[in-house]
GROMACS .gro file of C-alpha atoms in nm:
model
  513
    1MET     CA    1  -5.875  21.736   2.826
    2SER     CA    2  -5.612  21.739   2.561
    3THR     CA    3  -5.524  21.921   2.246
    4THR     CA    4  -5.423  21.596   2.065
    5ASN     CA    5  -5.664  21.591   1.766
    6THR     CA    6  -5.751  21.237   1.642
    7TYR     CA    7  -6.033  21.380   1.448
    8ASP     CA    8  -5.806  21.410   1.151
    9SER     CA    9  -5.763  21.355   0.781
   10GLU     CA   10  -5.734  20.989   0.834
   11LYS     CA   11  -6.019  20.945   1.071
   12ALA     CA   12  -6.252  21.204   0.958
   13PRO     CA   13  -6.617  21.079   0.938
   14ALA     CA   14  -6.800  21.148   0.624
   15SER     CA   15  -7.177  21.170   0.602
   16THR     CA   16  -7.345  21.008   0.305
   17ALA     CA   17  -7.654  21.225   0.300
   18VAL     CA   18  -7.757  21.571   0.394
   19SER     CA   19  -7.544  21.726   0.654
   20THR     CA   20  -7.424  22.056   0.775
   21HIS     CA   21  -7.104  22.274   0.787
   22SER     CA   22  -6.933  22.107   1.078
   23ASP     CA   23  -6.973  21.768   0.900
   24GLU     CA   24  -6.819  21.906   0.597
   25ARG     CA   25  -6.545  22.081   0.793
   26THR     CA   26  -6.451  21.739   0.941
   27LEU     CA   27  -6.473  21.543   0.618
   28GLY     CA   28  -6.114  21.604   0.484
   29HIS     CA   29  -5.930  21.309   0.353
   30ALA     CA   30  -5.676  21.482   0.130
   31GLU     CA   31  -5.644  21.841   0.264
   32PRO     CA   32  -5.750  22.039   0.571
   33PRO     CA   33  -6.008  22.328   0.549
   34SER     CA   34  -5.854  22.670   0.482
   35GLU     CA   35  -5.831  22.911   0.774
   36GLN     CA   36  -6.131  23.095   0.646
   37GLN     CA   37  -6.335  22.792   0.668
   38GLN     CA   38  -6.233  22.694   1.026
   39PRO     CA   39  -6.386  22.834   1.349
   40GLN     CA   40  -6.152  23.062   1.511
   41ALA     CA   41  -6.102  22.825   1.804
   42GLN     CA   42  -5.965  22.568   1.580
   43GLN     CA   43  -5.695  22.767   1.406
   44SER     CA   44  -5.444  22.745   1.709
   45PRO     CA   45  -5.575  22.476   1.944
   46GLU     CA   46  -5.234  22.440   2.121
   47LEU     CA   47  -5.270  22.810   2.236
   48ASP     CA   48  -5.604  22.771   2.399
   49PRO     CA   49  -5.630  22.566   2.708
   50ASP     CA   50  -5.998  22.591   2.716
   51LEU     CA   51  -6.060  22.384   2.410
   52VAL     CA   52  -6.182  22.025   2.498
   53ASP     CA   53  -6.051  21.756   2.271
   54TRP     CA   54  -6.005  21.378   2.284
   55ASP     CA   55  -5.772  21.256   2.558
   56GLY     CA   56  -5.509  21.137   2.311
   57PRO     CA   57  -5.524  20.923   2.005
   58ASP     CA   58  -5.665  20.614   2.199
   59ASP     CA   59  -5.933  20.794   2.396
   60PRO     CA   60  -6.204  20.523   2.439
   61GLU     CA   61  -6.484  20.792   2.414
   62ASN     CA   62  -6.376  20.844   2.044
   63PRO     CA   63  -6.604  20.622   1.834
   64GLN     CA   64  -6.314  20.537   1.607
   65ASN     CA   65  -6.149  20.352   1.907
   66TRP     CA   66  -6.454  20.147   2.017
   67THR     CA   67  -6.419  19.784   2.027
   68LYS     CA   68  -6.503  19.583   1.724
   69ALA     CA   69  -6.786  19.426   1.909
   70LYS     CA   70  -6.934  19.758   2.000
   71LYS     CA   71  -6.908  19.887   1.643
   72TRP     CA   72  -7.060  19.589   1.471
   73ARG     CA   73  -7.344  19.568   1.735
   74LEU     CA   74  -7.438  19.929   1.643
   75ILE     CA   75  -7.402  19.858   1.267
   76ALA     CA   76  -7.626  19.557   1.309
   77ILE     CA   77  -7.914  19.732   1.478
   78LEU     CA   78  -7.879  20.043   1.254
   79GLY     CA   79  -7.890  19.783   0.956
   80LEU     CA   80  -8.222  19.655   1.086
   81VAL     CA   81  -8.367  20.011   1.133
   82THR     CA   82  -8.237  20.100   0.790
   83LEU     CA   83  -8.415  19.788   0.638
   84VAL     CA   84  -8.749  19.843   0.779
   85THR     CA   85  -8.808  20.207   0.662
   86PRO     CA   86  -8.722  20.136   0.285
   87LEU     CA   87  -8.928  19.814   0.329
   88GLY     CA   88  -9.239  20.050   0.370
   89SER     CA   89  -9.164  20.195   0.023
   90SER     CA   90  -9.293  19.876  -0.168
   91PHE     CA   91  -9.427  19.634   0.104
   92PHE     CA   92  -9.786  19.692   0.001
   93ALA     CA   93  -9.702  19.715  -0.387
   94PRO     CA   94  -9.877  19.387  -0.451
   95GLY     CA   95 -10.195  19.529  -0.273
   96VAL     CA   96 -10.222  19.834  -0.488
   97PRO     CA   97 -10.506  19.674  -0.689
   98GLN     CA   98 -10.693  19.605  -0.371
   99VAL     CA   99 -10.631  19.954  -0.254
  100MET     CA  100 -10.758  20.096  -0.588
  101ALA     CA  101 -11.068  19.878  -0.563
  102ASP     CA  102 -11.132  19.976  -0.195
  103PHE     CA  103 -11.112  20.353  -0.261
  104HIS     CA  104 -11.293  20.337  -0.615
  105GLU     CA  105 -10.990  20.470  -0.799
  106SER     CA  106 -10.889  20.369  -1.157
  107SER     CA  107 -10.618  20.627  -1.258
  108ASN     CA  108 -10.277  20.462  -1.349
  109ILE     CA  109 -10.104  20.775  -1.212
  110ILE     CA  110 -10.266  20.740  -0.872
  111ALA     CA  111 -10.172  20.365  -0.870
  112SER     CA  112  -9.816  20.448  -0.916
  113LEU     CA  113  -9.823  20.763  -0.689
  114VAL     CA  114  -9.941  20.573  -0.387
  115VAL     CA  115  -9.626  20.360  -0.396
  116SER     CA  116  -9.375  20.626  -0.514
  117ILE     CA  117  -9.484  20.916  -0.292
  118TYR     CA  118  -9.300  20.746  -0.013
  119ILE     CA  119  -8.974  20.801  -0.196
  120PHE     CA  120  -9.059  21.172  -0.228
  121GLY     CA  121  -9.049  21.167   0.160
  122PHE     CA  122  -8.692  21.051   0.145
  123ALA     CA  123  -8.619  21.377  -0.047
  124ILE     CA  124  -8.801  21.600   0.199
  125GLY     CA  125  -8.698  21.440   0.518
  126PRO     CA  126  -8.315  21.507   0.504
  127LEU     CA  127  -8.357  21.866   0.462
  128ILE     CA  128  -8.498  21.887   0.820
  129ILE     CA  129  -8.322  21.576   0.977
  130ALA     CA  130  -7.961  21.665   0.887
  131PRO     CA  131  -7.954  22.015   1.053
  132MET     CA  132  -8.140  21.873   1.354
  133SER     CA  133  -7.871  21.612   1.391
  134GLU     CA  134  -7.612  21.879   1.370
  135LEU     CA  135  -7.785  22.050   1.664
  136TYR     CA  136  -7.871  21.752   1.876
  137GLY     CA  137  -7.660  21.454   1.754
  138ARG     CA  138  -7.735  21.139   1.565
  139PHE     CA  139  -7.884  20.928   1.850
  140TRP     CA  140  -8.181  21.137   1.941
  141ILE     CA  141  -8.274  21.202   1.584
  142TYR     CA  142  -8.277  20.839   1.502
  143ASN     CA  143  -8.507  20.772   1.804
  144ALA     CA  144  -8.746  21.051   1.725
  145CYS     CA  145  -8.773  20.963   1.375
  146ASN     CA  146  -8.822  20.610   1.449
  147VAL     CA  147  -9.117  20.685   1.677
  148LEU     CA  148  -9.265  20.919   1.421
  149PHE     CA  149  -9.233  20.646   1.153
  150VAL     CA  150  -9.430  20.404   1.359
  151ILE     CA  151  -9.715  20.666   1.426
  152PHE     CA  152  -9.740  20.763   1.058
  153SER     CA  153  -9.743  20.385   0.964
  154VAL     CA  154 -10.040  20.332   1.202
  155CYS     CA  155 -10.212  20.617   1.027
  156CYS     CA  156 -10.157  20.452   0.691
  157GLY     CA  157 -10.311  20.133   0.826
  158VAL     CA  158 -10.631  20.307   0.937
  159SER     CA  159 -10.667  20.542   0.621
  160ASN     CA  160 -11.019  20.577   0.488
  161SER     CA  161 -10.934  20.751   0.167
  162MET     CA  162 -10.680  20.750  -0.097
  163GLY     CA  163 -10.576  21.107  -0.013
  164MET     CA  164 -10.531  21.015   0.353
  165LEU     CA  165 -10.321  20.720   0.265
  166ILE     CA  166 -10.100  20.917   0.010
  167ALA     CA  167 -10.045  21.190   0.270
  168PHE     CA  168  -9.935  20.969   0.559
  169ARG     CA  169  -9.716  20.764   0.327
  170LEU     CA  170  -9.534  21.082   0.248
  171LEU     CA  171  -9.501  21.170   0.606
  172ALA     CA  172  -9.379  20.798   0.683
  173GLY     CA  173  -9.117  20.836   0.408
  174ALA     CA  174  -8.998  21.176   0.551
  175ALA     CA  175  -8.957  21.025   0.901
  176GLY     CA  176  -8.826  20.698   0.761
  177ALA     CA  177  -8.532  20.896   0.590
  178ALA     CA  178  -8.336  20.938   0.922
  179PRO     CA  179  -8.123  20.625   0.880
  180LEU     CA  180  -8.057  20.681   0.517
  181THR     CA  181  -7.980  21.050   0.581
  182ILE     CA  182  -7.727  21.001   0.871
  183GLY     CA  183  -7.668  20.618   0.873
  184GLY     CA  184  -7.372  20.654   0.637
  185GLY     CA  185  -7.231  20.919   0.865
  186THR     CA  186  -7.270  20.686   1.149
  187VAL     CA  187  -7.064  20.425   0.963
  188ALA     CA  188  -6.798  20.684   0.879
  189ASP     CA  189  -6.785  20.815   1.238
  190ILE     CA  190  -6.668  20.464   1.371
  191PHE     CA  191  -6.469  20.323   1.089
  192PRO     CA  192  -6.161  20.455   0.901
  193PRO     CA  193  -6.157  20.494   0.528
  194ALA     CA  194  -5.979  20.169   0.454
  195GLU     CA  195  -6.259  19.968   0.637
  196ARG     CA  196  -6.548  20.180   0.529
  197ALA     CA  197  -6.661  20.024   0.210
  198GLY     CA  198  -6.733  19.688   0.368
  199ALA     CA  199  -6.933  19.836   0.647
  200MET     CA  200  -7.105  20.071   0.393
  201ALA     CA  201  -7.208  19.768   0.184
  202ILE     CA  202  -7.365  19.603   0.481
  203TRP     CA  203  -7.551  19.914   0.586
  204SER     CA  204  -7.662  19.958   0.226
  205VAL     CA  205  -7.857  19.618   0.238
  206GLY     CA  206  -8.156  19.804   0.398
  207PRO     CA  207  -8.194  20.093   0.144
  208LEU     CA  208  -8.153  19.865  -0.159
  209LEU     CA  209  -8.288  19.517  -0.047
  210GLY     CA  210  -8.570  19.637   0.167
  211PRO     CA  211  -8.782  19.758  -0.125
  212VAL     CA  212  -8.726  19.411  -0.287
  213LEU     CA  213  -8.814  19.199   0.024
  214GLY     CA  214  -9.126  19.392   0.082
  215PRO     CA  215  -9.330  19.273  -0.218
  216VAL     CA  216  -9.209  18.916  -0.174
  217ALA     CA  217  -9.359  18.900   0.171
  218GLY     CA  218  -9.636  19.155   0.103
  219GLY     CA  219  -9.780  18.950  -0.189
  220PHE     CA  220  -9.882  18.660   0.036
  221LEU     CA  221  -9.979  18.877   0.321
  222VAL     CA  222 -10.211  19.075   0.106
  223GLU     CA  223 -10.355  18.768  -0.049
  224ALA     CA  224 -10.424  18.630   0.295
  225GLU     CA  225 -10.518  18.920   0.512
  226GLY     CA  226 -10.559  19.233   0.289
  227TRP     CA  227 -10.340  19.531   0.235
  228ARG     CA  228 -10.400  19.696   0.581
  229TRP     CA  229 -10.205  19.404   0.741
  230VAL     CA  230  -9.904  19.508   0.551
  231TYR     CA  231  -9.896  19.813   0.786
  232TRP     CA  232  -9.974  19.632   1.104
  233VAL     CA  233  -9.665  19.384   1.032
  234LEU     CA  234  -9.455  19.715   0.966
  235VAL     CA  235  -9.559  19.877   1.280
  236ILE     CA  236  -9.473  19.577   1.486
  237ALA     CA  237  -9.122  19.539   1.318
  238ALA     CA  238  -9.051  19.924   1.342
  239GLY     CA  239  -9.163  19.931   1.692
  240LEU     CA  240  -8.941  19.636   1.802
  241PHE     CA  241  -8.639  19.786   1.630
  242THR     CA  242  -8.709  20.135   1.778
  243ILE     CA  243  -8.691  19.981   2.130
  244LEU     CA  244  -8.375  19.795   2.044
  245PHE     CA  245  -8.207  20.094   1.895
  246TYR     CA  246  -8.293  20.306   2.202
  247PHE     CA  247  -8.101  20.055   2.430
  248VAL     CA  248  -7.829  19.943   2.206
  249GLY     CA  249  -7.753  20.247   2.013
  250SER     CA  250  -7.495  20.524   2.109
  251GLU     CA  251  -7.408  20.873   1.999
  252THR     CA  252  -7.129  20.861   1.738
  253TYR     CA  253  -7.126  21.211   1.605
  254HIS     CA  254  -6.786  21.360   1.714
  255PRO     CA  255  -6.887  21.719   1.774
  256THR     CA  256  -7.179  21.610   1.988
  257ILE     CA  257  -6.980  21.381   2.206
  258LEU     CA  258  -6.704  21.643   2.263
  259ALA     CA  259  -6.991  21.899   2.340
  260ALA     CA  260  -7.112  21.675   2.609
  261LYS     CA  261  -6.766  21.625   2.738
  262ALA     CA  262  -6.710  22.000   2.757
  263ALA     CA  263  -7.038  22.049   2.942
  264ARG     CA  264  -6.948  21.776   3.197
  265LEU     CA  265  -6.608  21.936   3.244
  266ARG     CA  266  -6.758  22.282   3.293
  267LYS     CA  267  -6.984  22.129   3.568
  268GLU     CA  268  -6.687  21.943   3.729
  269THR     CA  269  -6.423  22.218   3.716
  270GLY     CA  270  -6.639  22.533   3.740
  271ASN     CA  271  -6.451  22.664   3.430
  272GLN     CA  272  -6.721  22.808   3.215
  273ASN     CA  273  -6.489  22.899   2.933
  274LEU     CA  274  -6.444  22.535   2.835
  275ARG     CA  275  -6.574  22.451   2.503
  276SER     CA  276  -6.553  22.172   2.242
  277LYS     CA  277  -6.276  22.190   1.978
  278LEU     CA  278  -6.525  22.098   1.713
  279ALA     CA  279  -6.797  22.359   1.818
  280LEU     CA  280  -6.904  22.611   1.549
  281ASP     CA  281  -6.948  22.982   1.656
  282ILE     CA  282  -7.251  23.024   1.426
  283PRO     CA  283  -7.620  23.037   1.521
  284PRO     CA  284  -7.862  22.745   1.452
  285ARG     CA  285  -8.040  22.940   1.173
  286ALA     CA  286  -7.712  22.958   0.983
  287ILE     CA  287  -7.663  22.588   1.015
  288PHE     CA  288  -8.019  22.526   0.885
  289THR     CA  289  -7.944  22.755   0.592
  290ARG     CA  290  -7.607  22.615   0.495
  291SER     CA  291  -7.744  22.249   0.510
  292ILE     CA  292  -8.016  22.338   0.258
  293VAL     CA  293  -7.843  22.589   0.033
  294ARG     CA  294  -7.497  22.438  -0.024
  295PRO     CA  295  -7.618  22.088  -0.173
  296MET     CA  296  -7.830  22.281  -0.426
  297LYS     CA  297  -7.539  22.505  -0.518
  298MET     CA  298  -7.312  22.219  -0.562
  299LEU     CA  299  -7.565  22.029  -0.779
  300PHE     CA  300  -7.602  22.309  -1.031
  301LEU     CA  301  -7.238  22.457  -1.004
  302SER     CA  302  -7.028  22.134  -0.992
  303PRO     CA  303  -6.998  21.919  -1.313
  304ILE     CA  304  -6.906  21.615  -1.090
  305VAL     CA  305  -7.204  21.651  -0.859
  306LEU     CA  306  -7.448  21.729  -1.137
  307LEU     CA  307  -7.353  21.442  -1.375
  308THR     CA  308  -7.286  21.177  -1.114
  309SER     CA  309  -7.610  21.268  -0.929
  310THR     CA  310  -7.808  21.248  -1.263
  311TYR     CA  311  -7.654  20.917  -1.341
  312VAL     CA  312  -7.750  20.763  -1.004
  313ALA     CA  313  -8.087  20.936  -0.997
  314ILE     CA  314  -8.197  20.786  -1.342
  315TYR     CA  315  -8.065  20.444  -1.227
  316TYR     CA  316  -8.272  20.473  -0.900
  317GLY     CA  317  -8.573  20.599  -1.081
  318ILE     CA  318  -8.567  20.300  -1.324
  319MET     CA  319  -8.551  20.050  -1.022
  320TYR     CA  320  -8.859  20.210  -0.871
  321GLN     CA  321  -9.025  20.200  -1.202
  322PHE     CA  322  -8.987  19.820  -1.165
  323PHE     CA  323  -9.115  19.838  -0.814
  324THR     CA  324  -9.426  20.008  -0.912
  325THR     CA  325  -9.500  19.808  -1.232
  326LEU     CA  326  -9.389  19.441  -1.174
  327THR     CA  327  -9.719  19.374  -0.994
  328PHE     CA  328  -9.924  19.484  -1.295
  329VAL     CA  329  -9.693  19.331  -1.553
  330PHE     CA  330  -9.683  18.978  -1.405
  331GLU     CA  331 -10.043  18.977  -1.297
  332GLY     CA  332 -10.141  19.084  -1.663
  333GLN     CA  333  -9.894  18.894  -1.864
  334TYR     CA  334  -9.834  18.583  -1.665
  335HIS     CA  335 -10.151  18.567  -1.459
  336PHE     CA  336  -9.958  18.559  -1.124
  337SER     CA  337 -10.184  18.558  -0.817
  338SER     CA  338 -10.147  18.843  -0.560
  339GLY     CA  339  -9.938  18.611  -0.341
  340MET     CA  340  -9.713  18.479  -0.621
  341VAL     CA  341  -9.661  18.820  -0.777
  342GLY     CA  342  -9.426  18.924  -0.496
  343LEU     CA  343  -9.189  18.649  -0.605
  344SER     CA  344  -9.123  18.840  -0.918
  345TYR     CA  345  -8.910  19.083  -0.716
  346LEU     CA  346  -8.657  18.819  -0.626
  347GLY     CA  347  -8.443  18.889  -0.932
  348LEU     CA  348  -8.384  19.257  -0.828
  349GLY     CA  349  -8.290  19.127  -0.469
  350GLY     CA  350  -8.045  18.863  -0.613
  351GLY     CA  351  -7.869  19.121  -0.821
  352LEU     CA  352  -7.840  19.364  -0.528
  353LEU     CA  353  -7.697  19.107  -0.308
  354VAL     CA  354  -7.437  19.005  -0.560
  355GLY     CA  355  -7.338  19.367  -0.609
  356MET     CA  356  -7.308  19.424  -0.245
  357GLY     CA  357  -7.072  19.116  -0.191
  358PHE     CA  358  -6.860  19.213  -0.484
  359LEU     CA  359  -6.837  19.590  -0.411
  360GLY     CA  360  -6.790  19.550  -0.038
  361VAL     CA  361  -6.488  19.334  -0.086
  362MET     CA  362  -6.330  19.475  -0.392
  363SER     CA  363  -6.354  19.853  -0.319
  364ASP     CA  364  -6.172  19.809   0.010
  365LYS     CA  365  -5.902  19.595  -0.165
  366ILE     CA  366  -5.852  19.859  -0.425
  367VAL     CA  367  -5.818  20.137  -0.160
  368LYS     CA  368  -5.568  19.943   0.057
  369ARG     CA  369  -5.363  19.846  -0.262
  370GLN     CA  370  -5.335  20.222  -0.361
  371GLN     CA  371  -5.257  20.331  -0.011
  372ALA     CA  372  -4.980  20.085   0.012
  373VAL     CA  373  -4.805  20.237  -0.300
  374GLY     CA  374  -4.899  20.594  -0.187
  375ASP     CA  375  -5.119  20.669  -0.475
  376MET     CA  376  -5.472  20.668  -0.336
  377LYS     CA  377  -5.700  20.910  -0.524
  378PRO     CA  378  -6.089  20.936  -0.499
  379GLU     CA  379  -6.102  20.834  -0.874
  380HIS     CA  380  -6.005  20.485  -0.779
  381ARG     CA  381  -6.342  20.451  -0.628
  382LEU     CA  382  -6.456  20.437  -0.995
  383ASP     CA  383  -6.221  20.177  -1.099
  384LEU     CA  384  -6.339  20.029  -1.427
  385LEU     CA  385  -6.379  19.685  -1.269
  386LEU     CA  386  -6.632  19.826  -1.017
  387SER     CA  387  -6.836  20.065  -1.235
  388VAL     CA  388  -6.841  19.945  -1.596
  389PRO     CA  389  -6.998  19.599  -1.552
  390GLY     CA  390  -7.302  19.741  -1.369
  391ALA     CA  391  -7.334  20.021  -1.624
  392ILE     CA  392  -7.360  19.767  -1.910
  393LEU     CA  393  -7.566  19.511  -1.735
  394LEU     CA  394  -7.842  19.749  -1.614
  395PRO     CA  395  -7.953  19.868  -1.964
  396ALA     CA  396  -7.906  19.504  -2.087
  397GLY     CA  397  -8.144  19.377  -1.812
  398VAL     CA  398  -8.395  19.642  -1.886
  399PHE     CA  399  -8.396  19.566  -2.265
  400ILE     CA  400  -8.414  19.174  -2.200
  401TYR     CA  401  -8.698  19.224  -1.957
  402GLY     CA  402  -8.899  19.441  -2.174
  403TRP     CA  403  -8.901  19.216  -2.485
  404THR     CA  404  -8.940  18.900  -2.285
  405THR     CA  405  -9.246  19.016  -2.111
  406GLN     CA  406  -9.389  19.172  -2.434
  407TYR     CA  407  -9.368  18.814  -2.596
  408GLN     CA  408  -9.444  18.627  -2.277
  409ILE     CA  409  -9.130  18.433  -2.274
  410HIS     CA  410  -9.123  18.200  -1.968
  411TRP     CA  411  -9.142  18.414  -1.653
  412ILE     CA  412  -8.797  18.301  -1.534
  413VAL     CA  413  -8.614  18.495  -1.810
  414PRO     CA  414  -8.754  18.842  -1.719
  415ILE     CA  415  -8.706  18.783  -1.355
  416LEU     CA  416  -8.338  18.693  -1.421
  417ALA     CA  417  -8.296  18.997  -1.626
  418THR     CA  418  -8.410  19.218  -1.337
  419ALA     CA  419  -8.109  19.083  -1.137
  420PHE     CA  420  -7.892  19.277  -1.392
  421VAL     CA  421  -8.103  19.590  -1.299
  422GLY     CA  422  -8.035  19.520  -0.926
  423TYR     CA  423  -7.676  19.472  -0.977
  424GLY     CA  424  -7.638  19.783  -1.187
  425ASN     CA  425  -7.814  19.999  -0.926
  426LEU     CA  426  -7.603  19.864  -0.643
  427THR     CA  427  -7.274  19.943  -0.816
  428ALA     CA  428  -7.382  20.282  -0.945
  429LEU     CA  429  -7.497  20.391  -0.589
  430MET     CA  430  -7.191  20.243  -0.408
  431THR     CA  431  -6.923  20.362  -0.645
  432ILE     CA  432  -7.057  20.711  -0.686
  433GLN     CA  433  -7.136  20.767  -0.315
  434THR     CA  434  -6.792  20.666  -0.195
  435TYR     CA  435  -6.623  20.874  -0.479
  436LEU     CA  436  -6.823  21.189  -0.369
  437ILE     CA  437  -6.731  21.140   0.000
  438ASP     CA  438  -6.357  21.098  -0.091
  439ALA     CA  439  -6.350  21.359  -0.372
  440PHE     CA  440  -6.500  21.672  -0.196
  441THR     CA  441  -6.342  21.653   0.154
  442ILE     CA  442  -6.485  21.941   0.341
  443HIS     CA  443  -6.788  21.955   0.121
  444ALA     CA  444  -6.850  21.585   0.077
  445ALA     CA  445  -7.166  21.595   0.291
  446SER     CA  446  -7.330  21.843   0.066
  447ALA     CA  447  -7.217  21.675  -0.241
  448VAL     CA  448  -7.377  21.350  -0.142
  449ALA     CA  449  -7.695  21.533  -0.006
  450ALA     CA  450  -7.744  21.669  -0.360
  451ASN     CA  451  -7.710  21.320  -0.487
  452THR     CA  452  -7.966  21.183  -0.225
  453VAL     CA  453  -8.229  21.447  -0.283
  454LEU     CA  454  -8.204  21.426  -0.670
  455ARG     CA  455  -8.223  21.039  -0.680
  456SER     CA  456  -8.525  21.038  -0.430
  457ILE     CA  457  -8.710  21.291  -0.651
  458PHE     CA  458  -8.641  21.062  -0.961
  459GLY     CA  459  -8.747  20.748  -0.756
  460ALA     CA  460  -9.070  20.924  -0.667
  461PHE     CA  461  -9.181  21.076  -1.000
  462LEU     CA  462  -9.022  20.876  -1.288
  463PRO     CA  463  -9.228  20.573  -1.206
  464LEU     CA  464  -9.555  20.772  -1.249
  465SER     CA  465  -9.492  20.752  -1.627
  466GLY     CA  466  -9.438  20.373  -1.622
  467LEU     CA  467  -9.793  20.227  -1.675
  468ALA     CA  468  -9.885  20.510  -1.922
  469LEU     CA  469  -9.540  20.449  -2.104
  470PHE     CA  470  -9.618  20.078  -2.140
  471ASP     CA  471  -9.971  20.139  -2.250
  472LYS     CA  472  -9.840  20.384  -2.524
  473LEU     CA  473  -9.537  20.200  -2.652
  474GLY     CA  474  -9.575  19.842  -2.522
  475LEU     CA  475  -9.349  19.661  -2.268
  476GLY     CA  476  -9.077  19.612  -2.540
  477TRP     CA  477  -9.038  19.961  -2.683
  478GLY     CA  478  -9.121  20.120  -2.337
  479ASN     CA  479  -8.842  19.944  -2.162
  480SER     CA  480  -8.615  19.976  -2.462
  481LEU     CA  481  -8.642  20.354  -2.422
  482LEU     CA  482  -8.541  20.330  -2.055
  483ALA     CA  483  -8.249  20.101  -2.157
  484PHE     CA  484  -8.132  20.351  -2.422
  485ILE     CA  485  -8.132  20.637  -2.166
  486ALA     CA  486  -7.929  20.430  -1.916
  487LEU     CA  487  -7.687  20.325  -2.182
  488ALA     CA  488  -7.618  20.689  -2.278
  489LEU     CA  489  -7.499  20.737  -1.912
  490LEU     CA  490  -7.226  20.485  -1.944
  491PRO     CA  491  -6.955  20.750  -2.018
  492VAL     CA  492  -7.020  20.929  -1.677
  493PRO     CA  493  -6.834  20.693  -1.435
  494VAL     CA  494  -6.568  20.620  -1.716
  495ALA     CA  495  -6.501  20.988  -1.783
  496PHE     CA  496  -6.473  21.084  -1.407
  497ARG     CA  497  -6.228  20.789  -1.352
  498PHE     CA  498  -5.981  20.943  -1.597
  499TYR     CA  499  -6.066  21.315  -1.582
  500GLY     CA  500  -6.224  21.354  -1.235
  501GLU     CA  501  -5.911  21.471  -1.068
  502ARG     CA  502  -5.856  21.751  -1.322
  503ILE     CA  503  -6.215  21.878  -1.268
  504ARG     CA  504  -6.236  21.859  -0.892
  505THR     CA  505  -5.899  22.031  -0.860
  506ASN     CA  506  -5.992  22.324  -1.092
  507PRO     CA  507  -6.048  22.649  -0.882
  508ARG     CA  508  -6.322  22.736  -1.134
  509PHE     CA  509  -6.536  22.463  -0.986
  510THR     CA  510  -6.419  22.465  -0.616
  511THR     CA  511  -6.449  22.809  -0.511
  512LYS     CA  512  -6.821  22.857  -0.540
  513PHE     CA  513  -6.929  22.679  -0.237
   0.00000   0.00000   0.00000
């Protein structure tokens, strides 16, 4: 037991999705919480011998001090889990025509909803998952949600009506949101800021590449075995990764680890006054309330959160518009078979991979360079080299895709154009997410929570207009409309690169949360 606090501003973990107050209290990179925001026990730790902390800066129980092998082993299995749940969002997209025929449906809205309703689950799940992880830690929430995901996927596979399928896809999405909700926090638990972008890029492969790989494999699977087999394959993969994670995974959330240490020391010493240095003296109901209310307050009261979240949400919605309509476009315009149509998603995947590699390397280089000269600011996460190319390429890709499919130019051209869409989405998500984490210190978790919920809502409902939009305006002008909207958002990352510091340090916008 020691009062040496290594859970400080340099090593503080930052969650990248919905979290709760103690997450936010330990998120400071630039400034510590005020005394009003700290639990009483934290205000003078050196005066209280009953506080349980890490045993010095090299305590092996502290996840920041784990060996590289242990850290990357955990990231590897977490990456697999984070791949399989987003995979479920679009895995059976090539089978939607079969589903519509089986259940005697003809509505374009239903055809899009059965795919995108899964993403709405990503907006609902974090509101429950995050406060539960605050109370019980990350490890057990991962495992519980993994098991629920398998169960709900089985239910999707045996669905006998469109309503049943939609309902269980919603529940599967909500359960599958666990690695998306707290996975970024796990990365931040074990990596310091200067190493975080590379690890975040690897972890982000799942959320972004999973929905692309799904249709590629699903197209051939649907053609050979029917749409229900998509779910049996998903259940097998998810079940295997669930078992692996249970045996390989470890708890990384600092307050939970110290709480367990305090409980162990109380039992060993008989001193019932021992308590974790990171414990909060508030009831569970207050934790739930804060985790839900504060993100919404920040979304509507902070210009930074509102505009950056809208920017990412529209990009995300456009990408899911592609996920829900590519099957119909390439079957209708280019007469692809159910198996071949899945290959039309490879352009998006290629763009995502290129963006991941570029951002993962360059973002950390910029951070280390600025730290070396003592001038690291959150706004450097929006360096123009990182943010502007993607903000230009995405609308360009949407525009080229729309008009080349309209006039049935060779299919390789629109597929290559979708690579620009994938690259633009990756750069927007990565730059904005890391910016929010670094910019909002103690409230970073809630800022990113607002971003996550809003983009999931856009990803779920914007695609519902896709087929109707193309029927009304055609592929050329329909996609051009989306491109013009995306282009209008280009000033967002540029403006916050130069003026973000002035806004985030303005008391007018920082005292309302």
